[in-house]
């Protein structure tokens, strides 16, 4: 017999127990880049109530965990000054003020960590909700439509010595230089020679940073003729047909690098500029968005509840060549010079040998049965799935939430299985899609309906016993009362 409240409904039911949203907006835009601001302004000018959220300025703690970009520990102490960082955002992004003048409500330094909509497995939400958090608290707002303009993140690739301060991504370097003016390096070695690498090298050069060289795995530079001409005019060398074989380190991290041609390069920063990955964590954590609309420009959602993606998170622009083949060529080149003990997942210290051997990290015990398994046993059942490998090895379970290893794990599995990269899925995302302290994400107001049955929320008999009675003589009393229907 279930316990009923005064309305005659089961107090263990989820319906009606959700915390209310703090506010409602016709449109919520996540990401204040050019595409997100354009979408927010268009929606506001159409008469919609619009909330624009952006996680910048990113806290120094998140940057230290390489979230949302691969900062590699090369930011200055200025990133710890929140007021200074906020001022830098407004100075480098004047379009934010334009959006505010158009009637858009803007929240900076605010993370969107999850989007929730009714669908398979979820039918109790009163409205569509997006979870937000800043440095102090977490809360929910409801929306009619949501526009994701979350941009792109860096593709990280492992090589000997990459797991130390000073190895970073191109998008992170560009942000530190152009948005925050907070880059701590002085001499940079850039991996790659396509437009991303060339643009990053030129930006750093213009800001007074010395470029040691660009390194290209292919036998010829891959970028556009116009950018290559500018790089040549700047006197920046490109080393073709080579990869990095070692990042040497010191007290402050990277101090130099060795190339496969034998050259020793002095540098304090190694910038991985091989490619970018659309930031689709929010969509993926929803298990695929229904009625998803995609565009590379601004977008005004329709009157129907929608999830829209704009800008780089909707897919990178056509870069004129097979970027998958290019990235796989880099992965094979770096794998050829990487020893078995090369770290793949920095957070969990999973090595290349651990990944291929499907072993947990060294801080966990490895009984004989576990030591006997390998990737071959998984491949025999079909293409290996990174989610399965993640559970067995913990690769991707760390605080960076797989941003440094998610894509390269799939690439390595494709190589080991001798399968095209597209046949290997990527590890899935789950909310929260940003690492949040428990004191922030748990600090929610609970309704009386939630409090009434918090310890038995799903009606499972073993959860019916209050915590204070577990392990006492009263535990069995509760069980008997449940089974005999004595609970009123």
CSV table of C-alpha atoms in Angstrom, one decimal:
chain,number,residue,atom,x,y,z
A,1,UNK,CA,0.0,0.0,0.0
A,2,UNK,CA,1.5,3.3,-1.1
A,3,UNK,CA,1.5,6.4,1.1
A,4,UNK,CA,-0.9,9.1,-0.1
A,5,UNK,CA,-0.9,12.8,0.6
A,6,UNK,CA,-4.0,14.8,1.3
A,7,UNK,CA,-4.7,15.0,-2.5
A,8,UNK,CA,-4.8,11.3,-2.7
A,9,UNK,CA,-1.6,11.0,-4.8
A,10,UNK,CA,1.5,9.0,-4.2
A,11,UNK,CA,4.1,11.1,-2.4
A,12,UNK,CA,6.8,9.0,-4.0
A,13,UNK,CA,5.7,10.1,-7.5
A,14,UNK,CA,8.0,12.5,-9.3
A,15,UNK,CA,5.2,14.6,-10.9
A,16,UNK,CA,4.7,17.8,-9.1
A,17,UNK,CA,7.8,17.6,-7.0
A,18,UNK,CA,10.2,19.6,-9.3
A,19,UNK,CA,11.7,22.8,-8.0
A,20,UNK,CA,10.2,25.8,-9.8
A,21,UNK,CA,12.2,27.7,-12.4
A,22,UNK,CA,13.5,31.1,-11.2
A,23,UNK,CA,12.5,32.8,-14.4
A,24,UNK,CA,11.0,32.2,-17.8
A,25,UNK,CA,12.4,33.5,-21.2
A,26,UNK,CA,11.0,33.2,-24.6
A,27,UNK,CA,14.6,32.5,-25.9
A,28,UNK,CA,17.8,31.5,-24.0
A,29,UNK,CA,21.0,31.9,-26.0
A,30,UNK,CA,24.1,30.0,-24.7
A,31,UNK,CA,27.3,31.6,-25.9
A,32,UNK,CA,28.1,35.3,-26.5
A,33,UNK,CA,30.3,34.9,-29.5
A,34,UNK,CA,29.4,36.6,-32.8
A,35,UNK,CA,26.7,34.0,-33.7
A,36,UNK,CA,25.1,33.9,-30.3
A,37,UNK,CA,25.0,37.7,-30.0
A,38,UNK,CA,23.5,38.1,-33.5
A,39,UNK,CA,20.8,35.5,-32.6
A,40,UNK,CA,20.0,37.2,-29.3
A,41,UNK,CA,19.7,40.6,-30.9
A,42,UNK,CA,17.4,39.3,-33.7
A,43,UNK,CA,15.2,37.5,-31.2
A,44,UNK,CA,15.0,40.6,-29.0
A,45,UNK,CA,14.1,42.8,-31.9
A,46,UNK,CA,11.3,40.5,-32.8
A,47,UNK,CA,9.7,41.1,-29.4
A,48,UNK,CA,10.9,38.0,-27.5
A,49,UNK,CA,12.2,38.1,-24.0
A,50,UNK,CA,15.9,36.9,-24.3
A,51,UNK,CA,18.5,35.7,-21.9
A,52,UNK,CA,22.1,35.5,-23.2
A,53,UNK,CA,24.5,33.6,-21.0
A,54,UNK,CA,28.3,33.1,-21.4
A,55,UNK,CA,30.8,31.4,-19.2
A,56,UNK,CA,33.4,34.0,-19.9
A,57,UNK,CA,35.2,35.3,-18.0
A,58,UNK,CA,36.1,31.8,-17.1
A,59,UNK,CA,37.4,31.3,-13.6
A,60,UNK,CA,41.1,30.6,-13.0
A,61,UNK,CA,40.1,27.3,-11.4
A,62,UNK,CA,38.2,26.1,-14.5
A,63,UNK,CA,41.1,27.2,-16.7
A,64,UNK,CA,43.4,25.2,-14.5
A,65,UNK,CA,41.3,22.1,-15.3
A,66,UNK,CA,41.5,22.9,-19.1
A,67,UNK,CA,37.8,23.8,-19.2
A,68,UNK,CA,36.3,24.9,-21.5
A,69,UNK,CA,39.4,25.1,-23.6
A,70,UNK,CA,42.8,23.5,-23.5
A,71,UNK,CA,44.7,26.3,-21.6
A,72,UNK,CA,47.6,24.1,-20.6
A,73,UNK,CA,48.6,26.2,-17.6
A,74,UNK,CA,49.8,29.1,-19.7
A,75,UNK,CA,47.6,31.9,-18.3
A,76,UNK,CA,49.0,34.7,-16.2
A,77,UNK,CA,47.9,35.6,-12.6
A,78,UNK,CA,45.6,38.2,-14.2
A,79,UNK,CA,43.0,35.4,-14.8
A,80,UNK,CA,42.5,35.2,-11.0
A,81,UNK,CA,41.2,38.8,-10.9
A,82,UNK,CA,37.5,38.5,-11.8
A,83,UNK,CA,36.9,42.2,-12.1
A,84,UNK,CA,39.9,42.6,-14.4
A,85,UNK,CA,38.7,39.6,-16.5
A,86,UNK,CA,35.2,41.0,-16.7
A,87,UNK,CA,36.6,44.4,-17.9
A,88,UNK,CA,38.6,42.5,-20.5
A,89,UNK,CA,35.5,40.8,-21.8
A,90,UNK,CA,33.7,44.1,-22.4
A,91,UNK,CA,36.7,45.7,-23.9
A,92,UNK,CA,37.2,42.9,-26.4
A,93,UNK,CA,33.6,42.2,-27.1
A,94,UNK,CA,31.7,45.5,-27.6
A,95,UNK,CA,28.8,43.7,-29.3
A,96,UNK,CA,27.7,42.6,-25.8
A,97,UNK,CA,26.7,46.2,-25.0
A,98,UNK,CA,24.8,46.3,-28.3
A,99,UNK,CA,22.8,43.3,-27.2
A,100,UNK,CA,22.1,44.9,-23.9
A,101,UNK,CA,20.9,48.0,-25.6
A,102,UNK,CA,18.6,45.8,-27.7
A,103,UNK,CA,16.9,44.6,-24.5
A,104,UNK,CA,18.8,41.3,-24.1
A,105,UNK,CA,19.4,40.3,-20.5
A,106,UNK,CA,23.1,39.3,-20.3
A,107,UNK,CA,24.7,37.0,-17.7
A,108,UNK,CA,28.5,36.7,-17.9
A,109,UNK,CA,30.6,34.2,-16.0
A,110,UNK,CA,27.6,31.9,-16.1
A,111,UNK,CA,27.7,28.3,-17.2
A,112,UNK,CA,24.9,26.4,-18.8
A,113,UNK,CA,25.5,22.9,-17.5
A,114,UNK,CA,22.4,21.0,-18.6
A,115,UNK,CA,19.2,21.3,-20.7
A,116,UNK,CA,16.1,19.2,-19.8
A,117,UNK,CA,13.1,18.6,-21.9
A,118,UNK,CA,10.3,16.0,-21.7
A,119,UNK,CA,10.8,13.0,-23.9
A,120,UNK,CA,11.7,9.3,-23.6
A,121,UNK,CA,12.4,8.6,-20.0
A,122,UNK,CA,11.4,12.1,-18.8
A,123,UNK,CA,7.7,13.2,-18.7
A,124,UNK,CA,7.4,15.1,-15.4
A,125,UNK,CA,8.9,18.5,-16.3
A,126,UNK,CA,6.4,21.4,-16.1
A,127,UNK,CA,8.5,23.3,-18.7
A,128,UNK,CA,11.7,23.1,-20.7
A,129,UNK,CA,14.6,23.9,-18.3
A,130,UNK,CA,18.2,24.9,-18.6
A,131,UNK,CA,20.5,24.6,-15.6
A,132,UNK,CA,22.8,27.6,-14.9
A,133,UNK,CA,25.6,28.2,-12.4
A,134,UNK,CA,28.0,30.9,-11.5
A,135,UNK,CA,30.7,31.0,-8.9
A,136,UNK,CA,28.2,31.2,-6.0
A,137,UNK,CA,25.1,29.1,-6.9
A,138,UNK,CA,23.1,27.0,-9.3
A,139,UNK,CA,19.5,27.6,-10.6
A,140,UNK,CA,17.0,26.7,-13.3
A,141,UNK,CA,15.3,28.9,-15.8
A,142,UNK,CA,12.6,27.8,-18.2
A,143,UNK,CA,12.4,28.7,-21.9
A,144,UNK,CA,10.3,28.5,-25.1
A,145,UNK,CA,13.3,28.0,-27.3
A,146,UNK,CA,17.1,27.7,-26.8
A,147,UNK,CA,19.9,28.7,-29.1
A,148,UNK,CA,23.2,27.0,-28.6
A,149,UNK,CA,26.2,29.1,-29.7
A,150,UNK,CA,28.8,27.3,-27.7
A,151,UNK,CA,31.6,27.5,-30.3
A,152,UNK,CA,34.4,25.0,-30.7
A,153,UNK,CA,37.1,23.6,-28.5
A,154,UNK,CA,40.7,22.3,-29.1
A,155,UNK,CA,41.5,18.9,-30.4
A,156,UNK,CA,44.3,17.6,-28.1
A,157,UNK,CA,46.7,14.9,-29.1
A,158,UNK,CA,49.1,13.0,-26.9
A,159,UNK,CA,52.9,12.7,-27.4
A,160,UNK,CA,55.7,12.0,-24.9
A,161,UNK,CA,55.8,14.9,-22.4
A,162,UNK,CA,52.5,16.5,-23.3
A,163,UNK,CA,51.1,16.0,-19.8
A,164,UNK,CA,52.9,19.1,-18.3
A,165,UNK,CA,52.2,22.8,-18.2
A,166,UNK,CA,53.0,24.5,-21.4
A,167,UNK,CA,51.2,22.2,-23.9
A,168,UNK,CA,47.9,23.9,-24.9
A,169,UNK,CA,45.4,24.4,-27.7
A,170,UNK,CA,45.1,27.0,-30.4
A,171,UNK,CA,41.6,28.2,-29.4
A,172,UNK,CA,42.8,28.7,-25.9
A,173,UNK,CA,45.9,30.6,-27.0
A,174,UNK,CA,43.9,32.8,-29.2
A,175,UNK,CA,41.5,33.5,-26.3
A,176,UNK,CA,44.3,34.3,-23.9
A,177,UNK,CA,45.9,36.7,-26.4
A,178,UNK,CA,42.9,38.4,-27.9
A,179,UNK,CA,40.2,38.3,-25.2
A,180,UNK,CA,42.0,38.2,-21.9
A,181,UNK,CA,45.5,39.6,-22.7
A,182,UNK,CA,46.8,37.0,-20.2
A,183,UNK,CA,49.2,34.6,-22.0
A,184,UNK,CA,52.2,33.7,-19.9
A,185,UNK,CA,54.4,32.2,-22.7
A,186,UNK,CA,57.2,33.9,-24.6
A,187,UNK,CA,58.3,31.4,-27.3
A,188,UNK,CA,55.9,29.0,-29.0
A,189,UNK,CA,56.2,25.9,-31.1
A,190,UNK,CA,53.1,25.3,-33.2
A,191,UNK,CA,51.9,21.9,-34.3
A,192,UNK,CA,50.1,22.0,-37.6
A,193,UNK,CA,50.2,24.2,-40.7
A,194,UNK,CA,46.6,24.6,-41.8
A,195,UNK,CA,44.8,27.9,-41.4
A,196,UNK,CA,44.1,27.4,-37.7
A,197,UNK,CA,47.8,27.0,-37.0
A,198,UNK,CA,48.8,29.8,-39.4
A,199,UNK,CA,46.3,32.2,-37.9
A,200,UNK,CA,47.3,31.4,-34.4
A,201,UNK,CA,51.0,31.8,-35.2
A,202,UNK,CA,50.4,35.2,-36.9
A,203,UNK,CA,48.3,36.4,-34.0
A,204,UNK,CA,51.0,35.5,-31.5
A,205,UNK,CA,53.7,37.0,-33.6
A,206,UNK,CA,51.7,40.3,-33.9
A,207,UNK,CA,51.4,40.3,-30.0
A,208,UNK,CA,55.2,40.1,-29.7
A,209,UNK,CA,55.4,36.4,-29.0
A,210,UNK,CA,58.3,34.6,-30.7
A,211,UNK,CA,57.3,31.6,-32.9
A,212,UNK,CA,60.0,29.0,-32.8
A,213,UNK,CA,58.5,27.1,-35.8
A,214,UNK,CA,55.5,25.4,-37.2
A,215,UNK,CA,55.6,21.6,-37.4
A,216,UNK,CA,53.7,19.8,-40.2
A,217,UNK,CA,53.3,16.0,-40.4
A,218,UNK,CA,52.8,16.2,-44.2
A,219,UNK,CA,55.4,17.0,-46.7
A,220,UNK,CA,54.1,20.4,-47.6
A,221,UNK,CA,52.3,23.2,-45.7
A,222,UNK,CA,48.5,22.8,-45.7
A,223,UNK,CA,47.2,26.3,-45.3
A,224,UNK,CA,45.9,28.9,-47.7
A,225,UNK,CA,48.3,30.7,-50.0
A,226,UNK,CA,47.5,34.1,-48.4
A,227,UNK,CA,48.2,33.0,-44.9
A,228,UNK,CA,51.3,31.1,-45.9
A,229,UNK,CA,52.6,34.2,-47.6
A,230,UNK,CA,52.1,36.2,-44.4
A,231,UNK,CA,53.9,33.6,-42.4
A,232,UNK,CA,56.8,33.6,-44.7
A,233,UNK,CA,57.0,37.4,-44.7
A,234,UNK,CA,57.1,37.2,-40.9
A,235,UNK,CA,60.1,34.9,-41.1
A,236,UNK,CA,58.3,32.0,-39.4
A,237,UNK,CA,59.8,28.6,-40.4
A,238,UNK,CA,57.7,25.5,-41.2
A,239,UNK,CA,59.2,22.1,-40.6
A,240,UNK,CA,57.4,19.7,-42.9
A,241,UNK,CA,57.3,15.9,-42.8
A,242,UNK,CA,58.0,15.8,-39.1
A,243,UNK,CA,56.2,15.4,-35.7
A,244,UNK,CA,57.2,16.2,-32.2
A,245,UNK,CA,58.8,13.2,-30.4
A,246,UNK,CA,59.3,14.7,-27.0
A,247,UNK,CA,58.3,17.8,-24.9
A,248,UNK,CA,61.1,18.5,-22.4
A,249,UNK,CA,60.2,19.9,-19.1
A,250,UNK,CA,61.5,21.9,-16.2
A,251,UNK,CA,60.3,23.6,-13.0
A,252,UNK,CA,57.8,25.7,-15.0
A,253,UNK,CA,56.7,23.0,-17.4
A,254,UNK,CA,57.8,22.9,-21.1
A,255,UNK,CA,61.3,24.1,-21.7
A,256,UNK,CA,61.9,22.6,-25.2
A,257,UNK,CA,61.0,20.0,-27.8
A,258,UNK,CA,62.6,17.4,-30.0
A,259,UNK,CA,61.4,16.9,-33.5
A,260,UNK,CA,61.5,13.6,-35.5
A,261,UNK,CA,64.1,15.1,-37.8
A,262,UNK,CA,66.4,15.4,-34.7
A,263,UNK,CA,66.1,19.1,-34.2
A,264,UNK,CA,66.1,20.4,-30.7
A,265,UNK,CA,63.8,23.4,-30.3
A,266,UNK,CA,63.9,25.8,-27.3
A,267,UNK,CA,60.4,26.9,-26.3
A,268,UNK,CA,58.2,27.4,-23.3
A,269,UNK,CA,54.9,26.6,-25.0
A,270,UNK,CA,53.7,23.9,-27.5
A,271,UNK,CA,50.5,24.9,-29.2
A,272,UNK,CA,48.5,22.0,-30.7
A,273,UNK,CA,46.8,23.6,-33.7
A,274,UNK,CA,45.8,20.5,-35.6
A,275,UNK,CA,42.0,21.0,-35.4
A,276,UNK,CA,38.9,22.2,-33.5
A,277,UNK,CA,35.9,20.2,-32.3
A,278,UNK,CA,32.4,21.6,-32.2
A,279,UNK,CA,31.3,22.0,-28.6
A,280,UNK,CA,28.1,19.9,-28.6
A,281,UNK,CA,28.1,18.8,-25.0
A,282,UNK,CA,24.7,20.3,-24.2
A,283,UNK,CA,23.0,18.7,-27.2
A,284,UNK,CA,24.7,15.3,-26.6
A,285,UNK,CA,23.7,15.3,-22.9
A,286,UNK,CA,20.1,15.7,-24.0
A,287,UNK,CA,20.6,12.4,-26.0
A,288,UNK,CA,20.0,14.2,-29.2
A,289,UNK,CA,17.7,17.2,-29.5
A,290,UNK,CA,14.3,16.9,-31.1
A,291,UNK,CA,13.4,19.5,-33.7
A,292,UNK,CA,17.1,20.6,-33.8
A,293,UNK,CA,17.7,23.5,-36.2
A,294,UNK,CA,21.2,24.2,-37.4
A,295,UNK,CA,22.6,27.3,-39.0
A,296,UNK,CA,25.9,29.0,-39.2
A,297,UNK,CA,24.4,32.5,-38.9
A,298,UNK,CA,21.9,34.2,-36.6
A,299,UNK,CA,18.7,32.4,-35.9
A,300,UNK,CA,15.3,33.3,-34.6
A,301,UNK,CA,13.5,30.2,-33.2
A,302,UNK,CA,9.9,29.6,-34.3
A,303,UNK,CA,7.0,29.7,-32.0
A,304,UNK,CA,7.3,25.9,-31.5
A,305,UNK,CA,9.7,24.7,-28.7
A,306,UNK,CA,13.0,24.3,-30.4
A,307,UNK,CA,16.7,23.7,-29.8
A,308,UNK,CA,18.9,25.5,-32.3
A,309,UNK,CA,22.6,25.4,-32.9
A,310,UNK,CA,24.4,28.3,-34.5
A,311,UNK,CA,28.0,29.1,-35.4
A,312,UNK,CA,30.9,26.7,-34.9
A,313,UNK,CA,29.0,24.3,-32.6
A,314,UNK,CA,26.7,23.6,-35.5
A,315,UNK,CA,29.7,22.3,-37.5
A,316,UNK,CA,32.9,23.9,-38.5
A,317,UNK,CA,33.1,25.7,-41.8
A,318,UNK,CA,34.3,23.9,-44.9
A,319,UNK,CA,38.1,24.0,-44.7
A,320,UNK,CA,38.8,22.7,-48.2
A,321,UNK,CA,40.3,19.3,-47.4
A,322,UNK,CA,39.7,16.0,-45.6
A,323,UNK,CA,40.3,17.2,-42.1
A,324,UNK,CA,39.5,13.7,-40.7
A,325,UNK,CA,42.3,12.1,-42.8
A,326,UNK,CA,44.6,15.0,-41.8
A,327,UNK,CA,43.9,14.4,-38.1
A,328,UNK,CA,44.3,10.7,-38.4
A,329,UNK,CA,47.6,11.2,-40.1
A,330,UNK,CA,48.8,13.3,-37.2
A,331,UNK,CA,47.5,10.7,-34.7
A,332,UNK,CA,49.4,7.9,-36.5
A,333,UNK,CA,52.5,10.0,-36.7
A,334,UNK,CA,52.4,10.8,-33.0
A,335,UNK,CA,51.5,7.2,-32.0
A,336,UNK,CA,54.6,5.9,-33.9
A,337,UNK,CA,56.8,8.0,-31.6
A,338,UNK,CA,54.9,7.4,-28.4
A,339,UNK,CA,56.0,4.7,-25.9
A,340,UNK,CA,53.4,2.5,-24.2
A,341,UNK,CA,53.7,4.6,-21.0
A,342,UNK,CA,52.7,7.8,-22.8
A,343,UNK,CA,49.7,9.3,-20.9
A,344,UNK,CA,46.5,9.5,-22.9
A,345,UNK,CA,44.0,10.6,-20.2
A,346,UNK,CA,45.8,13.1,-18.0
A,347,UNK,CA,43.1,13.3,-15.3
A,348,UNK,CA,43.1,9.6,-14.6
A,349,UNK,CA,46.7,8.9,-15.8
A,350,UNK,CA,45.6,6.2,-18.3
A,351,UNK,CA,48.5,5.4,-20.5
A,352,UNK,CA,48.5,4.2,-24.1
A,353,UNK,CA,49.2,0.7,-22.9
A,354,UNK,CA,46.3,0.9,-20.4
A,355,UNK,CA,43.9,2.0,-23.1
A,356,UNK,CA,44.9,-0.7,-25.6
A,357,UNK,CA,45.1,-3.3,-22.9
A,358,UNK,CA,41.8,-2.2,-21.5
A,359,UNK,CA,43.3,-1.8,-18.0
A,360,UNK,CA,42.4,0.6,-15.2
A,361,UNK,CA,44.9,3.3,-14.1
A,362,UNK,CA,47.8,2.2,-11.9
A,363,UNK,CA,46.2,3.6,-8.7
A,364,UNK,CA,43.6,0.7,-8.9
A,365,UNK,CA,44.4,-2.9,-8.3
A,366,UNK,CA,44.6,-5.3,-11.3
A,367,UNK,CA,43.7,-8.9,-10.5
A,368,UNK,CA,44.8,-11.7,-12.9
A,369,UNK,CA,41.5,-11.8,-14.7
A,370,UNK,CA,41.6,-8.1,-15.4
A,371,UNK,CA,45.3,-8.3,-16.6
A,372,UNK,CA,44.3,-11.0,-19.1
A,373,UNK,CA,41.8,-8.8,-21.0
A,374,UNK,CA,42.7,-6.7,-24.0
A,375,UNK,CA,41.2,-4.7,-26.8
A,376,UNK,CA,41.1,-7.8,-29.0
A,377,UNK,CA,38.3,-9.3,-26.9
A,378,UNK,CA,36.2,-6.2,-27.4
A,379,UNK,CA,37.0,-5.9,-31.2
A,380,UNK,CA,35.9,-9.5,-31.6
A,381,UNK,CA,32.4,-8.4,-30.6
A,382,UNK,CA,32.4,-5.5,-33.1
A,383,UNK,CA,33.8,-1.9,-33.2
A,384,UNK,CA,34.9,-0.9,-29.7
A,385,UNK,CA,32.7,1.7,-28.1
A,386,UNK,CA,34.5,4.5,-26.1
A,387,UNK,CA,31.8,4.5,-23.5
A,388,UNK,CA,32.6,0.8,-22.7
A,389,UNK,CA,36.3,1.5,-22.8
A,390,UNK,CA,35.7,4.5,-20.5
A,391,UNK,CA,34.1,2.4,-17.9
A,392,UNK,CA,36.8,-0.2,-18.0
A,393,UNK,CA,39.8,2.1,-18.1
A,394,UNK,CA,38.4,5.4,-16.6
A,395,UNK,CA,39.8,7.3,-19.6
A,396,UNK,CA,37.6,10.4,-19.9
A,397,UNK,CA,36.2,10.2,-16.3
A,398,UNK,CA,38.4,13.0,-14.9
A,399,UNK,CA,37.6,16.6,-14.0
A,400,UNK,CA,38.2,17.9,-17.6
A,401,UNK,CA,35.3,15.6,-18.6
A,402,UNK,CA,37.2,14.1,-21.5
A,403,UNK,CA,38.0,17.3,-23.3
A,404,UNK,CA,41.7,16.3,-23.6
A,405,UNK,CA,41.2,12.7,-24.4
A,406,UNK,CA,37.7,12.0,-25.8
A,407,UNK,CA,38.4,12.5,-29.4
A,408,UNK,CA,41.9,10.9,-29.5
A,409,UNK,CA,40.6,7.8,-27.6
A,410,UNK,CA,38.1,7.3,-30.5
A,411,UNK,CA,41.0,7.8,-33.0
A,412,UNK,CA,43.2,5.4,-31.3
A,413,UNK,CA,40.5,2.8,-31.1
A,414,UNK,CA,39.9,3.2,-34.8
A,415,UNK,CA,43.6,2.7,-35.5
A,416,UNK,CA,43.8,-0.4,-33.3
A,417,UNK,CA,40.6,-1.9,-34.8
A,418,UNK,CA,41.7,-1.0,-38.3
A,419,UNK,CA,38.4,0.7,-38.9
A,420,UNK,CA,37.6,4.1,-40.5
A,421,UNK,CA,37.3,6.8,-37.8
A,422,UNK,CA,33.6,7.4,-38.5
A,423,UNK,CA,32.8,3.8,-37.5
A,424,UNK,CA,33.9,4.5,-33.9
A,425,UNK,CA,31.4,6.6,-31.9
A,426,UNK,CA,32.5,9.2,-29.5
A,427,UNK,CA,32.1,8.9,-25.8
A,428,UNK,CA,28.8,10.4,-24.7
A,429,UNK,CA,28.3,13.4,-22.5
A,430,UNK,CA,26.1,13.7,-19.4
A,431,UNK,CA,25.0,16.7,-17.4
A,432,UNK,CA,26.5,18.6,-15.8
A,433,UNK,CA,28.7,19.3,-18.8
A,434,UNK,CA,30.9,21.5,-16.7
A,435,UNK,CA,32.7,20.5,-13.5
A,436,UNK,CA,30.7,22.1,-10.7
A,437,UNK,CA,31.4,22.0,-6.9
A,438,UNK,CA,28.8,20.0,-5.0
A,439,UNK,CA,28.1,23.0,-2.8
A,440,UNK,CA,26.9,24.9,-5.8
A,441,UNK,CA,24.9,22.3,-7.7
A,442,UNK,CA,23.3,20.9,-4.6
A,443,UNK,CA,22.2,24.3,-3.1
A,444,UNK,CA,18.6,24.1,-4.4
A,445,UNK,CA,15.3,25.0,-2.9
A,446,UNK,CA,13.3,21.8,-2.4
A,447,UNK,CA,9.5,22.0,-2.4
A,448,UNK,CA,7.6,20.4,0.5
A,449,UNK,CA,6.5,17.6,-1.9
A,450,UNK,CA,10.1,16.8,-2.5
A,451,UNK,CA,11.1,16.9,1.1
A,452,UNK,CA,8.2,14.7,2.2
A,453,UNK,CA,9.6,11.6,0.5
A,454,UNK,CA,13.2,12.5,-0.3
A,455,UNK,CA,14.5,9.2,1.1
A,456,UNK,CA,12.0,7.1,-0.9
A,457,UNK,CA,11.7,9.2,-4.0
A,458,UNK,CA,11.3,6.2,-6.4
A,459,UNK,CA,9.3,4.1,-4.0
A,460,UNK,CA,12.0,1.4,-3.7
A,461,UNK,CA,11.3,-0.7,-0.5
A,462,UNK,CA,15.0,-0.6,0.6
A,463,UNK,CA,14.9,3.1,0.4
A,464,UNK,CA,11.8,3.4,2.6
A,465,UNK,CA,13.9,3.0,5.8
A,466,UNK,CA,15.0,6.4,7.0
A,467,UNK,CA,18.7,6.9,7.2
A,468,UNK,CA,18.8,7.2,10.9
A,469,UNK,CA,17.1,3.8,11.3
A,470,UNK,CA,19.5,1.9,9.1
A,471,UNK,CA,21.4,-0.8,11.0
A,472,UNK,CA,19.1,-0.4,14.1
A,473,UNK,CA,16.3,-2.6,15.5
A,474,UNK,CA,13.9,-0.2,13.8
A,475,UNK,CA,15.0,-1.2,10.3
A,476,UNK,CA,13.0,-4.4,10.2
A,477,UNK,CA,10.0,-2.6,11.7
A,478,UNK,CA,9.9,-0.3,8.8
A,479,UNK,CA,10.1,-3.2,6.3
A,480,UNK,CA,7.2,-5.0,8.0
A,481,UNK,CA,5.0,-1.9,8.1
A,482,UNK,CA,5.7,-1.4,4.3
A,483,UNK,CA,4.8,-5.0,3.4
A,484,UNK,CA,1.7,-5.1,5.5
A,485,UNK,CA,0.4,-1.7,4.3
A,486,UNK,CA,0.5,-0.2,7.7
A,487,UNK,CA,2.0,3.1,6.5
A,488,UNK,CA,-0.8,5.7,6.5
